[in-house]
Amino acid sequence: MGESDSPRVRILRSLAENEIMAEMRARGADYQAVEQLRTRASWIGAIFLGLPMEHSVNLRKKAKEVGVQAFLCRSLSTRGRGQEVADVILAGTAEDLKRLSESLQEKEGGLGWALAQAIGNWQGDRRREWHCGDRRLALGEKTLVMGILNVTPDSFSGDGLGSDGDIERGLQQAK
């Protein structure tokens, strides 16, 4: 997978909240496979969206090696038109998924990195950035928005009364 083809992955909440099972059902997963997961309420899941079939099969094999359940499902994404793709749903403990991401980084770098990043974001231990064009906005380093000052004529009083000097006061407060 090239850099422009970086895999899309997101973490699914615990089985106790039924999110993993809902995703599996939406993709036509075998009913018995879905039901066998019900007893593992402490598990979380991850879903890789629209992976080429070759990567999906390799991911499933690697997952099995480290004790993570992996389900290949029909893809709901439009990515990969013209080639066979699958969504892969993983289920296991957070520690199991971390082990899988480390294992994948050895041979399937992009998949392992994407899973590690998703786990890190889910656990809140990674710095986050918003990307917009060529600009990056690092969240959590310093206060970026102090407040929002609404000075439209219909703000609060409805008739615009008392808004004299609001912008100047707001600028002074920002200093």
JSON list of C-alpha atoms in Angstrom, two decimals:
[
{"chain": "A", "resi": 1, "resn": "MET", "atom": "CA", "xyz": [0.00, 0.00, 0.00]},
{"chain": "A", "resi": 2, "resn": "GLY", "atom": "CA", "xyz": [1.37, 3.39, -0.98]},
{"chain": "A", "resi": 3, "resn": "GLU", "atom": "CA", "xyz": [1.23, 6.51, 1.16]},
{"chain": "A", "resi": 4, "resn": "SER", "atom": "CA", "xyz": [-1.78, 7.81, -0.76]},
{"chain": "A", "resi": 5, "resn": "ASP", "atom": "CA", "xyz": [-3.50, 4.49, -0.10]},
{"chain": "A", "resi": 6, "resn": "SER", "atom": "CA", "xyz": [-3.06, 4.68, 3.66]},
{"chain": "A", "resi": 7, "resn": "PRO", "atom": "CA", "xyz": [-5.59, 2.38, 5.30]},
{"chain": "A", "resi": 8, "resn": "ARG", "atom": "CA", "xyz": [-8.60, 3.83, 7.01]},
{"chain": "A", "resi": 9, "resn": "VAL", "atom": "CA", "xyz": [-9.17, 2.35, 10.44]},
{"chain": "A", "resi": 10, "resn": "ARG", "atom": "CA", "xyz": [-11.26, 3.35, 13.43]},
{"chain": "A", "resi": 11, "resn": "ILE", "atom": "CA", "xyz": [-11.79, 1.91, 16.88]},
{"chain": "A", "resi": 12, "resn": "LEU", "atom": "CA", "xyz": [-15.18, 0.50, 17.79]},
{"chain": "A", "resi": 13, "resn": "ARG", "atom": "CA", "xyz": [-16.42, 0.79, 21.34]},
{"chain": "A", "resi": 14, "resn": "SER", "atom": "CA", "xyz": [-16.77, -2.24, 23.53]},
{"chain": "A", "resi": 15, "resn": "LEU", "atom": "CA", "xyz": [-18.99, -5.18, 22.79]},
{"chain": "A", "resi": 16, "resn": "ALA", "atom": "CA", "xyz": [-21.09, -4.16, 25.77]},
{"chain": "A", "resi": 17, "resn": "GLU", "atom": "CA", "xyz": [-22.29, -1.23, 23.65]},
{"chain": "A", "resi": 18, "resn": "ASN", "atom": "CA", "xyz": [-23.00, -3.55, 20.68]},
{"chain": "A", "resi": 19, "resn": "GLU", "atom": "CA", "xyz": [-21.09, -1.35, 18.20]},
{"chain": "A", "resi": 20, "resn": "ILE", "atom": "CA", "xyz": [-18.89, -4.17, 16.93]},
{"chain": "A", "resi": 21, "resn": "MET", "atom": "CA", "xyz": [-21.85, -6.46, 16.41]},
{"chain": "A", "resi": 22, "resn": "ALA", "atom": "CA", "xyz": [-23.82, -3.73, 14.64]},
{"chain": "A", "resi": 23, "resn": "GLU", "atom": "CA", "xyz": [-20.94, -3.13, 12.22]},
{"chain": "A", "resi": 24, "resn": "MET", "atom": "CA", "xyz": [-20.66, -6.86, 11.54]},
{"chain": "A", "resi": 25, "resn": "ARG", "atom": "CA", "xyz": [-24.38, -7.25, 10.92]},
{"chain": "A", "resi": 26, "resn": "ALA", "atom": "CA", "xyz": [-24.38, -4.24, 8.58]},
{"chain": "A", "resi": 27, "resn": "ARG", "atom": "CA", "xyz": [-21.76, -5.99, 6.48]},
{"chain": "A", "resi": 28, "resn": "GLY", "atom": "CA", "xyz": [-23.56, -9.32, 6.40]},
{"chain": "A", "resi": 29, "resn": "ALA", "atom": "CA", "xyz": [-21.29, -11.21, 8.79]},
{"chain": "A", "resi": 30, "resn": "ASP", "atom": "CA", "xyz": [-22.34, -14.68, 9.81]},
{"chain": "A", "resi": 31, "resn": "TYR", "atom": "CA", "xyz": [-24.89, -14.52, 12.64]},
{"chain": "A", "resi": 32, "resn": "GLN", "atom": "CA", "xyz": [-23.10, -17.21, 14.67]},
{"chain": "A", "resi": 33, "resn": "ALA", "atom": "CA", "xyz": [-19.79, -15.33, 14.43]},
{"chain": "A", "resi": 34, "resn": "VAL", "atom": "CA", "xyz": [-21.50, -12.22, 15.75]},
{"chain": "A", "resi": 35, "resn": "GLU", "atom": "CA", "xyz": [-23.20, -14.05, 18.60]},
{"chain": "A", "resi": 36, "resn": "GLN", "atom": "CA", "xyz": [-20.04, -15.83, 19.77]},
{"chain": "A", "resi": 37, "resn": "LEU", "atom": "CA", "xyz": [-18.56, -12.43, 20.65]},
{"chain": "A", "resi": 38, "resn": "ARG", "atom": "CA", "xyz": [-21.32, -11.52, 23.10]},
{"chain": "A", "resi": 39, "resn": "THR", "atom": "CA", "xyz": [-19.51, -13.14, 26.03]},
{"chain": "A", "resi": 40, "resn": "ARG", "atom": "CA", "xyz": [-16.45, -10.91, 25.61]},
{"chain": "A", "resi": 41, "resn": "ALA", "atom": "CA", "xyz": [-17.84, -7.59, 26.82]},
{"chain": "A", "resi": 42, "resn": "SER", "atom": "CA", "xyz": [-14.42, -6.17, 27.72]},
{"chain": "A", "resi": 43, "resn": "TRP", "atom": "CA", "xyz": [-13.20, -6.45, 24.15]},
{"chain": "A", "resi": 44, "resn": "ILE", "atom": "CA", "xyz": [-12.91, -3.52, 21.82]},
{"chain": "A", "resi": 45, "resn": "GLY", "atom": "CA", "xyz": [-12.77, -3.64, 18.08]},
{"chain": "A", "resi": 46, "resn": "ALA", "atom": "CA", "xyz": [-11.18, -1.96, 15.13]},
{"chain": "A", "resi": 47, "resn": "ILE", "atom": "CA", "xyz": [-12.44, -1.79, 11.60]},
{"chain": "A", "resi": 48, "resn": "PHE", "atom": "CA", "xyz": [-10.27, -1.43, 8.51]},
{"chain": "A", "resi": 49, "resn": "LEU", "atom": "CA", "xyz": [-12.35, -0.02, 5.69]},
{"chain": "A", "resi": 50, "resn": "GLY", "atom": "CA", "xyz": [-12.02, -0.98, 2.04]},
{"chain": "A", "resi": 51, "resn": "LEU", "atom": "CA", "xyz": [-8.79, -2.98, 2.16]},
{"chain": "A", "resi": 52, "resn": "PRO", "atom": "CA", "xyz": [-7.64, -4.77, -0.98]},
{"chain": "A", "resi": 53, "resn": "MET", "atom": "CA", "xyz": [-8.43, -8.47, -0.57]},
{"chain": "A", "resi": 54, "resn": "GLU", "atom": "CA", "xyz": [-4.75, -9.48, -0.42]},
{"chain": "A", "resi": 55, "resn": "HIS", "atom": "CA", "xyz": [-4.16, -7.14, 2.55]},
{"chain": "A", "resi": 56, "resn": "SER", "atom": "CA", "xyz": [-7.41, -8.28, 4.18]},
{"chain": "A", "resi": 57, "resn": "VAL", "atom": "CA", "xyz": [-6.37, -11.94, 4.07]},
{"chain": "A", "resi": 58, "resn": "ASN", "atom": "CA", "xyz": [-2.88, -11.13, 5.41]},
{"chain": "A", "resi": 59, "resn": "LEU", "atom": "CA", "xyz": [-4.38, -9.04, 8.22]},
{"chain": "A", "resi": 60, "resn": "ARG", "atom": "CA", "xyz": [-6.69, -11.89, 9.18]},
{"chain": "A", "resi": 61, "resn": "LYS", "atom": "CA", "xyz": [-3.76, -14.34, 9.36]},
{"chain": "A", "resi": 62, "resn": "LYS", "atom": "CA", "xyz": [-1.64, -11.97, 11.48]},
{"chain": "A", "resi": 63, "resn": "ALA", "atom": "CA", "xyz": [-4.58, -11.33, 13.81]},
{"chain": "A", "resi": 64, "resn": "LYS", "atom": "CA", "xyz": [-5.10, -15.04, 14.37]},
{"chain": "A", "resi": 65, "resn": "GLU", "atom": "CA", "xyz": [-1.39, -15.45, 15.23]},
{"chain": "A", "resi": 66, "resn": "VAL", "atom": "CA", "xyz": [-1.68, -12.99, 18.14]},
{"chain": "A", "resi": 67, "resn": "GLY", "atom": "CA", "xyz": [-5.12, -14.11, 19.37]},
{"chain": "A", "resi": 68, "resn": "VAL", "atom": "CA", "xyz": [-7.27, -11.37, 17.85]},
{"chain": "A", "resi": 69, "resn": "GLN", "atom": "CA", "xyz": [-10.56, -12.33, 16.20]},
{"chain": "A", "resi": 70, "resn": "ALA", "atom": "CA", "xyz": [-10.71, -11.05, 12.61]},
{"chain": "A", "resi": 71, "resn": "PHE", "atom": "CA", "xyz": [-13.77, -11.03, 10.37]},
{"chain": "A", "resi": 72, "resn": "LEU", "atom": "CA", "xyz": [-13.67, -10.29, 6.65]},
{"chain": "A", "resi": 73, "resn": "CYS", "atom": "CA", "xyz": [-16.89, -8.62, 5.62]},
{"chain": "A", "resi": 74, "resn": "ARG", "atom": "CA", "xyz": [-18.19, -7.10, 2.44]},
{"chain": "A", "resi": 75, "resn": "SER", "atom": "CA", "xyz": [-17.04, -3.54, 2.12]},
{"chain": "A", "resi": 76, "resn": "LEU", "atom": "CA", "xyz": [-19.57, -0.74, 2.52]},
{"chain": "A", "resi": 77, "resn": "SER", "atom": "CA", "xyz": [-17.05, 1.78, 1.17]},
{"chain": "A", "resi": 78, "resn": "THR", "atom": "CA", "xyz": [-16.70, 2.83, -2.44]},
{"chain": "A", "resi": 79, "resn": "ARG", "atom": "CA", "xyz": [-12.91, 2.72, -2.25]},
{"chain": "A", "resi": 80, "resn": "GLY", "atom": "CA", "xyz": [-11.17, 0.22, -4.47]},
{"chain": "A", "resi": 81, "resn": "ARG", "atom": "CA", "xyz": [-13.65, 0.16, -7.32]},
{"chain": "A", "resi": 82, "resn": "GLY", "atom": "CA", "xyz": [-12.35, -2.23, -9.90]},
{"chain": "A", "resi": 83, "resn": "GLN", "atom": "CA", "xyz": [-10.58, -4.41, -7.36]},
{"chain": "A", "resi": 84, "resn": "GLU", "atom": "CA", "xyz": [-11.91, -6.77, -4.76]},
{"chain": "A", "resi": 85, "resn": "VAL", "atom": "CA", "xyz": [-11.96, -5.13, -1.33]},
{"chain": "A", "resi": 86, "resn": "ALA", "atom": "CA", "xyz": [-13.18, -6.07, 2.13]},
{"chain": "A", "resi": 87, "resn": "ASP", "atom": "CA", "xyz": [-13.78, -4.42, 5.46]},
{"chain": "A", "resi": 88, "resn": "VAL", "atom": "CA", "xyz": [-11.95, -6.24, 8.24]},
{"chain": "A", "resi": 89, "resn": "ILE", "atom": "CA", "xyz": [-13.35, -6.11, 11.75]},
{"chain": "A", "resi": 90, "resn": "LEU", "atom": "CA", "xyz": [-10.96, -7.01, 14.56]},
{"chain": "A", "resi": 91, "resn": "ALA", "atom": "CA", "xyz": [-12.04, -7.86, 18.09]},
{"chain": "A", "resi": 92, "resn": "GLY", "atom": "CA", "xyz": [-9.85, -8.36, 21.14]},
{"chain": "A", "resi": 93, "resn": "THR", "atom": "CA", "xyz": [-8.48, -6.64, 24.19]},
{"chain": "A", "resi": 94, "resn": "ALA", "atom": "CA", "xyz": [-6.66, -3.33, 23.81]},
{"chain": "A", "resi": 95, "resn": "GLU", "atom": "CA", "xyz": [-3.41, -5.15, 24.63]},
{"chain": "A", "resi": 96, "resn": "ASP", "atom": "CA", "xyz": [-4.09, -7.76, 21.92]},
{"chain": "A", "resi": 97, "resn": "LEU", "atom": "CA", "xyz": [-4.73, -5.04, 19.35]},
{"chain": "A", "resi": 98, "resn": "LYS", "atom": "CA", "xyz": [-1.50, -3.26, 20.35]},
{"chain": "A", "resi": 99, "resn": "ARG", "atom": "CA", "xyz": [0.43, -6.52, 19.91]},
{"chain": "A", "resi": 100, "resn": "LEU", "atom": "CA", "xyz": [-1.16, -6.94, 16.50]},
{"chain": "A", "resi": 101, "resn": "SER", "atom": "CA", "xyz": [-0.19, -3.41, 15.47]},
{"chain": "A", "resi": 102, "resn": "GLU", "atom": "CA", "xyz": [3.43, -4.11, 16.49]},
{"chain": "A", "resi": 103, "resn": "SER", "atom": "CA", "xyz": [3.42, -7.38, 14.58]},
{"chain": "A", "resi": 104, "resn": "LEU", "atom": "CA", "xyz": [1.97, -5.71, 11.49]},
{"chain": "A", "resi": 105, "resn": "GLN", "atom": "CA", "xyz": [4.56, -2.93, 11.54]},
{"chain": "A", "resi": 106, "resn": "GLU", "atom": "CA", "xyz": [7.26, -5.52, 10.87]},
{"chain": "A", "resi": 107, "resn": "LYS", "atom": "CA", "xyz": [5.89, -6.57, 7.47]},
{"chain": "A", "resi": 108, "resn": "GLU", "atom": "CA", "xyz": [2.69, -4.65, 6.75]},
{"chain": "A", "resi": 109, "resn": "GLY", "atom": "CA", "xyz": [3.92, -1.24, 7.90]},
{"chain": "A", "resi": 110, "resn": "GLY", "atom": "CA", "xyz": [0.95, 0.87, 6.84]},
{"chain": "A", "resi": 111, "resn": "LEU", "atom": "CA", "xyz": [-1.62, -1.40, 8.46]},
{"chain": "A", "resi": 112, "resn": "GLY", "atom": "CA", "xyz": [0.32, -1.57, 11.73]},
{"chain": "A", "resi": 113, "resn": "TRP", "atom": "CA", "xyz": [0.90, 2.16, 11.84]},
{"chain": "A", "resi": 114, "resn": "ALA", "atom": "CA", "xyz": [-2.77, 2.93, 11.13]},
{"chain": "A", "resi": 115, "resn": "LEU", "atom": "CA", "xyz": [-3.92, 0.54, 13.86]},
{"chain": "A", "resi": 116, "resn": "ALA", "atom": "CA", "xyz": [-1.41, 1.96, 16.37]},
{"chain": "A", "resi": 117, "resn": "GLN", "atom": "CA", "xyz": [-2.54, 5.50, 15.59]},
{"chain": "A", "resi": 118, "resn": "ALA", "atom": "CA", "xyz": [-6.23, 4.58, 15.98]},
{"chain": "A", "resi": 119, "resn": "ILE", "atom": "CA", "xyz": [-5.56, 2.89, 19.33]},
{"chain": "A", "resi": 120, "resn": "GLY", "atom": "CA", "xyz": [-3.51, 5.87, 20.51]},
{"chain": "A", "resi": 121, "resn": "ASN", "atom": "CA", "xyz": [-6.24, 8.31, 19.51]},
{"chain": "A", "resi": 122, "resn": "TRP", "atom": "CA", "xyz": [-8.88, 6.17, 21.20]},
{"chain": "A", "resi": 123, "resn": "GLN", "atom": "CA", "xyz": [-6.85, 6.04, 24.41]},
{"chain": "A", "resi": 124, "resn": "GLY", "atom": "CA", "xyz": [-6.17, 9.75, 24.23]},
{"chain": "A", "resi": 125, "resn": "ASP", "atom": "CA", "xyz": [-2.41, 9.44, 24.63]},
{"chain": "A", "resi": 126, "resn": "ARG", "atom": "CA", "xyz": [-1.42, 11.02, 21.32]},
{"chain": "A", "resi": 127, "resn": "ARG", "atom": "CA", "xyz": [-1.11, 14.66, 20.41]},
{"chain": "A", "resi": 128, "resn": "ARG", "atom": "CA", "xyz": [-3.74, 15.57, 17.91]},
{"chain": "A", "resi": 129, "resn": "GLU", "atom": "CA", "xyz": [-3.49, 17.89, 14.97]},
{"chain": "A", "resi": 130, "resn": "TRP", "atom": "CA", "xyz": [-6.01, 19.27, 12.57]},
{"chain": "A", "resi": 131, "resn": "HIS", "atom": "CA", "xyz": [-4.80, 19.52, 9.01]},
{"chain": "A", "resi": 132, "resn": "CYS", "atom": "CA", "xyz": [-6.26, 22.05, 6.61]},
{"chain": "A", "resi": 133, "resn": "GLY", "atom": "CA", "xyz": [-4.41, 22.37, 3.34]},
{"chain": "A", "resi": 134, "resn": "ASP", "atom": "CA", "xyz": [-0.78, 23.09, 4.16]},
{"chain": "A", "resi": 135, "resn": "ARG", "atom": "CA", "xyz": [-1.56, 24.32, 7.68]},
{"chain": "A", "resi": 136, "resn": "ARG", "atom": "CA", "xyz": [-1.48, 22.32, 10.89]},
{"chain": "A", "resi": 137, "resn": "LEU", "atom": "CA", "xyz": [-3.20, 23.25, 14.12]},
{"chain": "A", "resi": 138, "resn": "ALA", "atom": "CA", "xyz": [-1.72, 21.39, 17.09]},
{"chain": "A", "resi": 139, "resn": "LEU", "atom": "CA", "xyz": [-4.40, 20.77, 19.70]},
{"chain": "A", "resi": 140, "resn": "GLY", "atom": "CA", "xyz": [-3.59, 20.71, 23.39]},
{"chain": "A", "resi": 141, "resn": "GLU", "atom": "CA", "xyz": [-0.34, 22.70, 23.33]},
{"chain": "A", "resi": 142, "resn": "LYS", "atom": "CA", "xyz": [-1.84, 26.07, 24.22]},
{"chain": "A", "resi": 143, "resn": "THR", "atom": "CA", "xyz": [-5.16, 27.84, 24.25]},
{"chain": "A", "resi": 144, "resn": "LEU", "atom": "CA", "xyz": [-6.22, 28.32, 20.66]},
{"chain": "A", "resi": 145, "resn": "VAL", "atom": "CA", "xyz": [-9.71, 29.75, 21.11]},
{"chain": "A", "resi": 146, "resn": "MET", "atom": "CA", "xyz": [-10.36, 31.83, 24.21]},
{"chain": "A", "resi": 147, "resn": "GLY", "atom": "CA", "xyz": [-14.00, 32.41, 23.48]},
{"chain": "A", "resi": 148, "resn": "ILE", "atom": "CA", "xyz": [-16.46, 33.47, 20.87]},
{"chain": "A", "resi": 149, "resn": "LEU", "atom": "CA", "xyz": [-17.95, 36.92, 21.02]},
{"chain": "A", "resi": 150, "resn": "ASN", "atom": "CA", "xyz": [-21.32, 37.18, 19.33]},
{"chain": "A", "resi": 151, "resn": "VAL", "atom": "CA", "xyz": [-21.92, 40.80, 18.30]},
{"chain": "A", "resi": 152, "resn": "THR", "atom": "CA", "xyz": [-24.70, 40.38, 15.78]},
{"chain": "A", "resi": 153, "resn": "PRO", "atom": "CA", "xyz": [-27.58, 42.83, 16.25]},
{"chain": "A", "resi": 154, "resn": "ASP", "atom": "CA", "xyz": [-29.94, 40.11, 17.48]},
{"chain": "A", "resi": 155, "resn": "SER", "atom": "CA", "xyz": [-27.50, 38.73, 20.08]},
{"chain": "A", "resi": 156, "resn": "PHE", "atom": "CA", "xyz": [-28.91, 38.14, 23.54]},
{"chain": "A", "resi": 157, "resn": "SER", "atom": "CA", "xyz": [-31.13, 41.19, 23.94]},
{"chain": "A", "resi": 158, "resn": "GLY", "atom": "CA", "xyz": [-32.70, 40.74, 20.53]},
{"chain": "A", "resi": 159, "resn": "ASP", "atom": "CA", "xyz": [-32.52, 44.45, 19.72]},
{"chain": "A", "resi": 160, "resn": "GLY", "atom": "CA", "xyz": [-28.76, 45.03, 19.58]},
{"chain": "A", "resi": 161, "resn": "LEU", "atom": "CA", "xyz": [-28.76, 47.21, 22.69]},
{"chain": "A", "resi": 162, "resn": "GLY", "atom": "CA", "xyz": [-25.61, 47.24, 24.77]},
{"chain": "A", "resi": 163, "resn": "SER", "atom": "CA", "xyz": [-23.26, 46.10, 22.00]},
{"chain": "A", "resi": 164, "resn": "ASP", "atom": "CA", "xyz": [-21.25, 49.34, 21.85]},
{"chain": "A", "resi": 165, "resn": "GLY", "atom": "CA", "xyz": [-17.56, 48.59, 22.21]},
{"chain": "A", "resi": 166, "resn": "ASP", "atom": "CA", "xyz": [-17.94, 44.79, 22.39]},
{"chain": "A", "resi": 167, "resn": "ILE", "atom": "CA", "xyz": [-15.24, 44.14, 19.81]},
{"chain": "A", "resi": 168, "resn": "GLU", "atom": "CA", "xyz": [-12.78, 46.51, 21.49]},
{"chain": "A", "resi": 169, "resn": "ARG", "atom": "CA", "xyz": [-13.43, 44.92, 24.91]},
{"chain": "A", "resi": 170, "resn": "GLY", "atom": "CA", "xyz": [-12.98, 41.46, 23.41]},
{"chain": "A", "resi": 171, "resn": "LEU", "atom": "CA", "xyz": [-9.64, 42.43, 21.88]},
{"chain": "A", "resi": 172, "resn": "GLN", "atom": "CA", "xyz": [-8.48, 43.88, 25.22]},
{"chain": "A", "resi": 173, "resn": "GLN", "atom": "CA", "xyz": [-9.49, 40.69, 27.04]},
{"chain": "A", "resi": 174, "resn": "ALA", "atom": "CA", "xyz": [-7.52, 38.61, 24.55]},
{"chain": "A", "resi": 175, "resn": "LYS", "atom": "CA", "xyz": [-4.30, 40.48, 25.43]}
]
